[in-house]
């Protein structure tokens, strides 16, 4: 199974409005709620691809209870992972740690006239020392059965900033490959623990290295400890810098829609490719196609299987010459 860690889970709420106007009242035409946070989105896409996943992290309060109810319904029914009602092919197991604090909400407001999304993210709950200790005990146990682990998202208050570095080292000791998807100081400290793969976006990569050129920045990130770097470049696709080579992948189509969850879908593509030992060009194409399909889907963390298959055939992958 693949383990995803979401320390700052969320209940994702998507509102749709005909047109978004600042300083006015809006009539919402559609509301959708999903268990969210980066690692939960990753797990949902992995399950749609046929991988059994276990999700861990924290959940608490009223929103945490709703999140777990929605997660149980999703896992128990094998219901739709995307707009095309594609059934889940793999299982999702809930190993979230209960906490006294209340799980945050993330609000996405989709403007139907443009397809653009305005995102509002609440802060996470405070995690106490006993709650953190309970998580660490469960994490060590889950690593024994994991084929890979994804460490995703921001850290809630009360969790040490060097947490991801600690979790990466524990995974290394257990012989489990790691993917890190975070930003800021947690990324800087985590990368020094030598994760197998990091998946920053261009801004996060520039913040880490100080270099604005993505290729130069990705190579610098490898020198800092990452064994491989897959950088999301927005409309320009994705760049991968690895020990086996350097590739760029993009779709020539102009995309519009809801970008929330697109990066998480890319992580699922990369992670599934890692455990399946897919060659890097195919792994990168899968990640870009899943990301693009997620942008076209109306709700975060969803994708249409037929849309994904069509996009996969359109992804262009080019290899870069080795660094001098």
Short mmCIF file of C-alpha atoms in Angstrom, two decimals:
data_model
loop_
_atom_site.label_atom_id
_atom_site.label_comp_id
_atom_site.label_asym_id
_atom_site.label_seq_id
_atom_site.Cartn_x
_atom_site.Cartn_y
_atom_site.Cartn_z
CA UNK A 1 0.00 0.00 0.00
CA UNK A 2 0.95 3.66 -0.42
CA UNK A 3 0.89 5.86 2.68
CA UNK A 4 -0.06 9.54 2.42
CA UNK A 5 0.56 11.91 5.32
CA UNK A 6 -1.62 15.04 5.65
CA UNK A 7 -0.84 16.74 8.94
CA UNK A 8 -3.12 19.69 8.13
CA UNK A 9 -6.22 17.97 6.72
CA UNK A 10 -9.19 20.04 5.58
CA UNK A 11 -12.80 19.81 4.59
CA UNK A 12 -12.74 21.15 1.02
CA UNK A 13 -15.84 23.16 0.13
CA UNK A 14 -16.40 24.33 -3.45
CA UNK A 15 -18.97 27.01 -4.27
CA UNK A 16 -20.00 27.82 -7.83
CA UNK A 17 -21.39 31.26 -8.75
CA UNK A 18 -22.45 32.60 -12.16
CA UNK A 19 -20.00 35.50 -11.85
CA UNK A 20 -17.80 36.62 -8.94
CA UNK A 21 -18.07 40.34 -8.12
CA UNK A 22 -16.14 41.80 -5.15
CA UNK A 23 -18.15 43.71 -2.53
CA UNK A 24 -21.49 42.15 -3.54
CA UNK A 25 -23.80 39.33 -2.42
CA UNK A 26 -23.74 36.14 -4.49
CA UNK A 27 -26.24 33.36 -5.04
CA UNK A 28 -24.40 30.01 -4.98
CA UNK A 29 -25.60 27.63 -7.71
CA UNK A 30 -23.81 24.51 -6.47
CA UNK A 31 -21.98 23.34 -3.33
CA UNK A 32 -19.64 20.35 -3.05
CA UNK A 33 -17.81 19.03 0.04
CA UNK A 34 -14.88 16.62 -0.06
CA UNK A 35 -12.36 15.28 2.48
CA UNK A 36 -9.31 17.35 1.64
CA UNK A 37 -5.81 18.42 2.34
CA UNK A 38 -3.06 17.56 -0.14
CA UNK A 39 -2.41 13.98 0.94
CA UNK A 40 -6.11 13.05 0.96
CA UNK A 41 -6.47 14.41 -2.57
CA UNK A 42 -3.43 12.36 -3.57
CA UNK A 43 -4.92 9.22 -2.02
CA UNK A 44 -8.21 9.66 -3.87
CA UNK A 45 -6.43 9.89 -7.24
CA UNK A 46 -4.16 6.94 -6.38
CA UNK A 47 -7.21 4.84 -5.55
CA UNK A 48 -8.78 5.77 -8.89
CA UNK A 49 -5.55 4.55 -10.53
CA UNK A 50 -5.87 1.22 -8.71
CA UNK A 51 -3.54 1.66 -5.74
CA UNK A 52 -4.50 0.80 -2.16
CA UNK A 53 -3.74 3.75 0.08
CA UNK A 54 -3.72 4.57 3.77
CA UNK A 55 -4.21 8.18 4.87
CA UNK A 56 -2.85 9.48 8.14
CA UNK A 57 -2.54 12.85 9.82
CA UNK A 58 -4.97 14.61 12.15
CA UNK A 59 -8.74 15.19 12.25
CA UNK A 60 -10.85 16.79 14.95
CA UNK A 61 -13.98 18.74 15.82
CA UNK A 62 -17.15 19.01 13.77
CA UNK A 63 -15.39 19.46 10.44
CA UNK A 64 -13.04 16.60 11.24
CA UNK A 65 -16.03 14.34 11.89
CA UNK A 66 -17.62 15.35 8.58
CA UNK A 67 -14.31 14.76 6.81
CA UNK A 68 -14.04 11.23 8.20
CA UNK A 69 -17.68 10.46 7.38
CA UNK A 70 -17.14 11.57 3.78
CA UNK A 71 -13.92 9.59 3.62
CA UNK A 72 -15.64 6.46 4.94
CA UNK A 73 -18.44 6.85 2.39
CA UNK A 74 -15.94 7.26 -0.41
CA UNK A 75 -13.82 4.30 0.70
CA UNK A 76 -16.78 2.04 1.45
CA UNK A 77 -18.75 2.62 -1.72
CA UNK A 78 -15.90 2.77 -4.21
CA UNK A 79 -17.79 5.75 -5.59
CA UNK A 80 -16.80 8.25 -8.20
CA UNK A 81 -13.31 9.69 -8.24
CA UNK A 82 -14.17 12.06 -11.02
CA UNK A 83 -16.80 13.71 -13.10
CA UNK A 84 -17.11 10.66 -15.30
CA UNK A 85 -18.19 8.50 -12.34
CA UNK A 86 -15.05 6.40 -12.64
CA UNK A 87 -15.15 3.91 -9.72
CA UNK A 88 -12.28 3.66 -7.28
CA UNK A 89 -10.12 0.69 -8.21
CA UNK A 90 -8.08 0.72 -5.00
CA UNK A 91 -9.01 0.96 -1.33
CA UNK A 92 -8.61 4.02 0.92
CA UNK A 93 -8.05 3.26 4.61
CA UNK A 94 -8.51 5.93 7.30
CA UNK A 95 -5.67 6.01 9.83
CA UNK A 96 -6.16 9.65 10.89
CA UNK A 97 -5.32 10.51 14.50
CA UNK A 98 -8.14 12.21 16.45
CA UNK A 99 -7.33 15.55 18.07
CA UNK A 100 -9.17 18.00 20.33
CA UNK A 101 -8.82 20.90 17.88
CA UNK A 102 -11.10 21.50 14.91
CA UNK A 103 -10.03 20.55 11.39
CA UNK A 104 -9.87 23.55 9.08
CA UNK A 105 -11.98 24.26 6.01
CA UNK A 106 -10.79 25.38 2.59
CA UNK A 107 -13.24 27.35 0.48
CA UNK A 108 -12.98 27.48 -3.30
CA UNK A 109 -15.27 29.88 -5.16
CA UNK A 110 -15.56 29.04 -8.87
CA UNK A 111 -16.59 31.83 -11.24
CA UNK A 112 -18.57 30.04 -13.98
CA UNK A 113 -18.18 32.96 -16.38
CA UNK A 114 -14.38 32.65 -16.46
CA UNK A 115 -13.64 29.26 -14.91
CA UNK A 116 -11.32 30.96 -12.41
CA UNK A 117 -11.24 29.94 -8.74
CA UNK A 118 -10.73 32.09 -5.65
CA UNK A 119 -9.31 30.07 -2.77
CA UNK A 120 -9.69 30.76 0.97
CA UNK A 121 -7.72 28.50 3.35
CA UNK A 122 -8.33 28.53 7.10
CA UNK A 123 -5.44 27.97 9.53
CA UNK A 124 -5.08 24.52 11.04
CA UNK A 125 -5.79 23.43 14.63
CA UNK A 126 -3.16 23.32 17.35
CA UNK A 127 -1.69 19.84 17.81
CA UNK A 128 -0.73 18.96 21.38
CA UNK A 129 2.36 17.00 22.42
CA UNK A 130 0.38 13.82 23.31
CA UNK A 131 -1.44 14.01 19.96
CA UNK A 132 1.88 14.36 18.12
CA UNK A 133 3.30 11.38 20.00
CA UNK A 134 0.25 9.29 19.04
CA UNK A 135 0.81 10.19 15.39
CA UNK A 136 4.49 9.19 15.51
CA UNK A 137 3.60 5.81 17.02
CA UNK A 138 1.06 5.14 14.28
CA UNK A 139 3.40 6.38 11.53
CA UNK A 140 6.13 3.95 12.57
CA UNK A 141 3.62 1.10 12.47
CA UNK A 142 2.23 2.08 9.06
CA UNK A 143 5.70 2.27 7.52
CA UNK A 144 6.09 -1.49 8.00
CA UNK A 145 3.50 -2.14 5.27
CA UNK A 146 4.13 0.87 3.00
CA UNK A 147 5.62 0.67 -0.50
CA UNK A 148 6.05 4.48 -0.55
CA UNK A 149 5.05 7.49 1.52
CA UNK A 150 3.93 10.96 0.43
CA UNK A 151 4.44 13.80 2.90
CA UNK A 152 2.11 16.58 1.83
CA UNK A 153 1.13 20.11 2.69
CA UNK A 154 1.53 22.64 5.46
CA UNK A 155 2.21 21.97 9.12
CA UNK A 156 -0.48 22.80 11.70
CA UNK A 157 0.43 24.83 14.80
CA UNK A 158 2.23 22.78 17.45
CA UNK A 159 4.03 20.51 14.97
CA UNK A 160 7.82 21.09 14.81
CA UNK A 161 9.08 22.81 11.65
CA UNK A 162 11.59 19.99 11.13
CA UNK A 163 8.84 17.36 11.15
CA UNK A 164 9.16 16.30 7.52
CA UNK A 165 12.90 15.78 7.88
CA UNK A 166 12.20 13.51 10.86
CA UNK A 167 9.54 11.54 8.98
CA UNK A 168 11.80 11.15 5.93
CA UNK A 169 14.63 9.78 8.08
CA UNK A 170 12.25 7.28 9.72
CA UNK A 171 11.03 6.16 6.29
CA UNK A 172 14.63 5.74 5.10
CA UNK A 173 15.35 3.56 8.14
CA UNK A 174 12.34 1.41 7.20
CA UNK A 175 13.46 1.19 3.56
CA UNK A 176 10.45 3.14 2.25
CA UNK A 177 10.88 5.74 -0.54
CA UNK A 178 9.54 9.23 0.16
CA UNK A 179 7.93 12.04 -1.82
CA UNK A 180 7.87 15.49 -0.23
CA UNK A 181 5.37 18.17 -1.30
CA UNK A 182 5.52 21.23 0.94
CA UNK A 183 7.01 24.73 0.97
CA UNK A 184 9.04 27.22 2.96
CA UNK A 185 11.11 26.15 5.94
CA UNK A 186 9.57 22.64 6.15
CA UNK A 187 10.73 22.10 2.54
CA UNK A 188 14.21 23.46 3.23
CA UNK A 189 14.69 21.23 6.25
CA UNK A 190 12.98 18.24 4.66
CA UNK A 191 15.12 18.32 1.54
CA UNK A 192 18.26 18.04 3.65
CA UNK A 193 17.02 14.62 4.82
CA UNK A 194 17.37 13.36 1.20
CA UNK A 195 13.82 12.47 0.11
CA UNK A 196 13.59 10.34 -3.02
CA UNK A 197 11.52 13.02 -4.75
CA UNK A 198 10.35 16.58 -4.06
CA UNK A 199 7.48 18.21 -5.99
CA UNK A 200 7.62 22.01 -5.59
CA UNK A 201 6.02 24.54 -7.88
CA UNK A 202 8.15 27.21 -9.54
CA UNK A 203 7.60 29.77 -6.76
CA UNK A 204 8.44 27.26 -4.01
CA UNK A 205 11.55 26.18 -5.89
CA UNK A 206 12.68 29.79 -6.30
CA UNK A 207 12.05 30.46 -2.61
CA UNK A 208 14.17 27.45 -1.69
CA UNK A 209 17.14 28.15 -3.95
CA UNK A 210 16.96 31.83 -4.87
CA UNK A 211 17.15 30.92 -8.57
CA UNK A 212 14.30 32.02 -10.85
CA UNK A 213 15.26 29.71 -13.72
CA UNK A 214 13.44 26.42 -12.96
CA UNK A 215 16.13 24.18 -14.45
CA UNK A 216 18.91 25.86 -12.49
CA UNK A 217 16.77 25.85 -9.33
CA UNK A 218 15.88 22.16 -9.68
CA UNK A 219 19.55 21.24 -10.10
CA UNK A 220 20.36 23.31 -7.01
CA UNK A 221 17.61 21.49 -5.07
CA UNK A 222 19.25 18.18 -5.95
CA UNK A 223 22.57 19.45 -4.64
CA UNK A 224 20.79 20.37 -1.39
CA UNK A 225 19.69 16.77 -0.89
CA UNK A 226 16.72 15.81 -3.08
CA UNK A 227 17.44 12.67 -5.08
CA UNK A 228 15.01 13.85 -7.78
CA UNK A 229 13.01 17.04 -8.36
CA UNK A 230 9.73 17.30 -10.26
CA UNK A 231 8.75 20.96 -10.49
CA UNK A 232 5.25 22.09 -11.48
CA UNK A 233 5.47 24.97 -13.95
CA UNK A 234 1.78 25.81 -14.33
CA UNK A 235 0.75 26.15 -17.96
CA UNK A 236 4.31 25.15 -18.97
CA UNK A 237 3.83 21.65 -17.55
CA UNK A 238 6.44 19.95 -15.42
CA UNK A 239 10.21 19.65 -15.21
CA UNK A 240 11.98 16.59 -13.78
CA UNK A 241 15.67 16.61 -12.85
CA UNK A 242 16.89 13.16 -11.79
CA UNK A 243 20.02 11.04 -11.67
CA UNK A 244 18.77 9.33 -14.85
CA UNK A 245 18.22 12.49 -16.87
CA UNK A 246 16.24 15.71 -17.23
CA UNK A 247 12.86 16.01 -18.95
CA UNK A 248 10.10 18.54 -19.53
CA UNK A 249 6.50 17.55 -20.16
CA UNK A 250 3.54 19.70 -21.16
CA UNK A 251 0.20 19.53 -22.91
CA UNK A 252 -0.25 21.83 -25.91
CA UNK A 253 -3.88 22.48 -24.96
CA UNK A 254 -4.95 25.72 -23.32
CA UNK A 255 -6.69 24.76 -20.06
CA UNK A 256 -9.22 26.60 -17.93
CA UNK A 257 -11.04 25.46 -14.84
CA UNK A 258 -10.41 24.82 -11.15
CA UNK A 259 -6.67 24.39 -10.41
CA UNK A 260 -7.30 23.29 -6.82
CA UNK A 261 -6.01 19.74 -6.45
CA UNK A 262 -4.16 19.76 -9.78
CA UNK A 263 -0.77 19.60 -8.06
CA UNK A 264 -2.02 16.78 -5.85
CA UNK A 265 -3.10 14.83 -8.92
CA UNK A 266 0.40 15.32 -10.32
CA UNK A 267 1.85 13.95 -7.07
CA UNK A 268 -0.37 10.87 -7.43
CA UNK A 269 0.92 10.37 -10.96
CA UNK A 270 4.54 10.64 -9.83
CA UNK A 271 4.01 8.39 -6.83
CA UNK A 272 2.18 5.70 -8.78
CA UNK A 273 4.96 5.80 -11.35
CA UNK A 274 7.54 5.39 -8.61
CA UNK A 275 5.98 2.26 -7.09
CA UNK A 276 5.26 0.79 -10.54
CA UNK A 277 8.86 1.55 -11.62
CA UNK A 278 7.62 3.42 -14.70
CA UNK A 279 10.40 5.14 -16.74
CA UNK A 280 10.73 8.84 -15.97
CA UNK A 281 9.35 10.19 -19.29
CA UNK A 282 6.17 8.11 -18.89
CA UNK A 283 5.95 8.99 -15.21
CA UNK A 284 6.14 12.69 -16.02
CA UNK A 285 3.55 12.39 -18.81
CA UNK A 286 1.17 10.67 -16.39
CA UNK A 287 1.61 13.45 -13.83
CA UNK A 288 0.98 16.22 -16.36
CA UNK A 289 -2.09 14.49 -17.83
CA UNK A 290 -3.60 13.91 -14.37
CA UNK A 291 -2.92 17.52 -13.40
CA UNK A 292 -4.57 18.81 -16.57
CA UNK A 293 -7.57 16.52 -16.11
CA UNK A 294 -7.96 17.80 -12.54
CA UNK A 295 -8.01 21.42 -13.76
CA UNK A 296 -10.91 20.54 -16.07
CA UNK A 297 -12.86 18.83 -13.27
CA UNK A 298 -15.33 21.02 -11.31
CA UNK A 299 -14.32 19.83 -7.82
CA UNK A 300 -10.90 19.62 -6.15
CA UNK A 301 -9.30 16.19 -6.21
CA UNK A 302 -11.43 14.82 -9.03
CA UNK A 303 -10.69 13.87 -12.62
CA UNK A 304 -12.50 12.26 -15.50
CA UNK A 305 -10.87 9.03 -16.67
CA UNK A 306 -11.74 9.53 -20.34
CA UNK A 307 -10.41 13.08 -20.18
CA UNK A 308 -7.20 11.84 -18.57
CA UNK A 309 -6.70 9.15 -21.21
CA UNK A 310 -7.21 11.71 -23.98
CA UNK A 311 -4.81 14.19 -22.39
CA UNK A 312 -2.17 11.52 -21.78
CA UNK A 313 -1.97 10.97 -25.53
CA UNK A 314 -1.34 14.68 -26.08
CA UNK A 315 1.42 15.26 -23.53
CA UNK A 316 4.73 16.21 -25.12
CA UNK A 317 7.88 15.06 -23.32
CA UNK A 318 11.33 16.35 -24.30
CA UNK A 319 14.71 15.41 -22.85
CA UNK A 320 17.27 18.02 -21.88
CA UNK A 321 21.01 17.53 -22.32
CA UNK A 322 22.97 16.62 -19.23
CA UNK A 323 24.36 19.45 -17.15
CA UNK A 324 27.90 20.47 -17.94
#
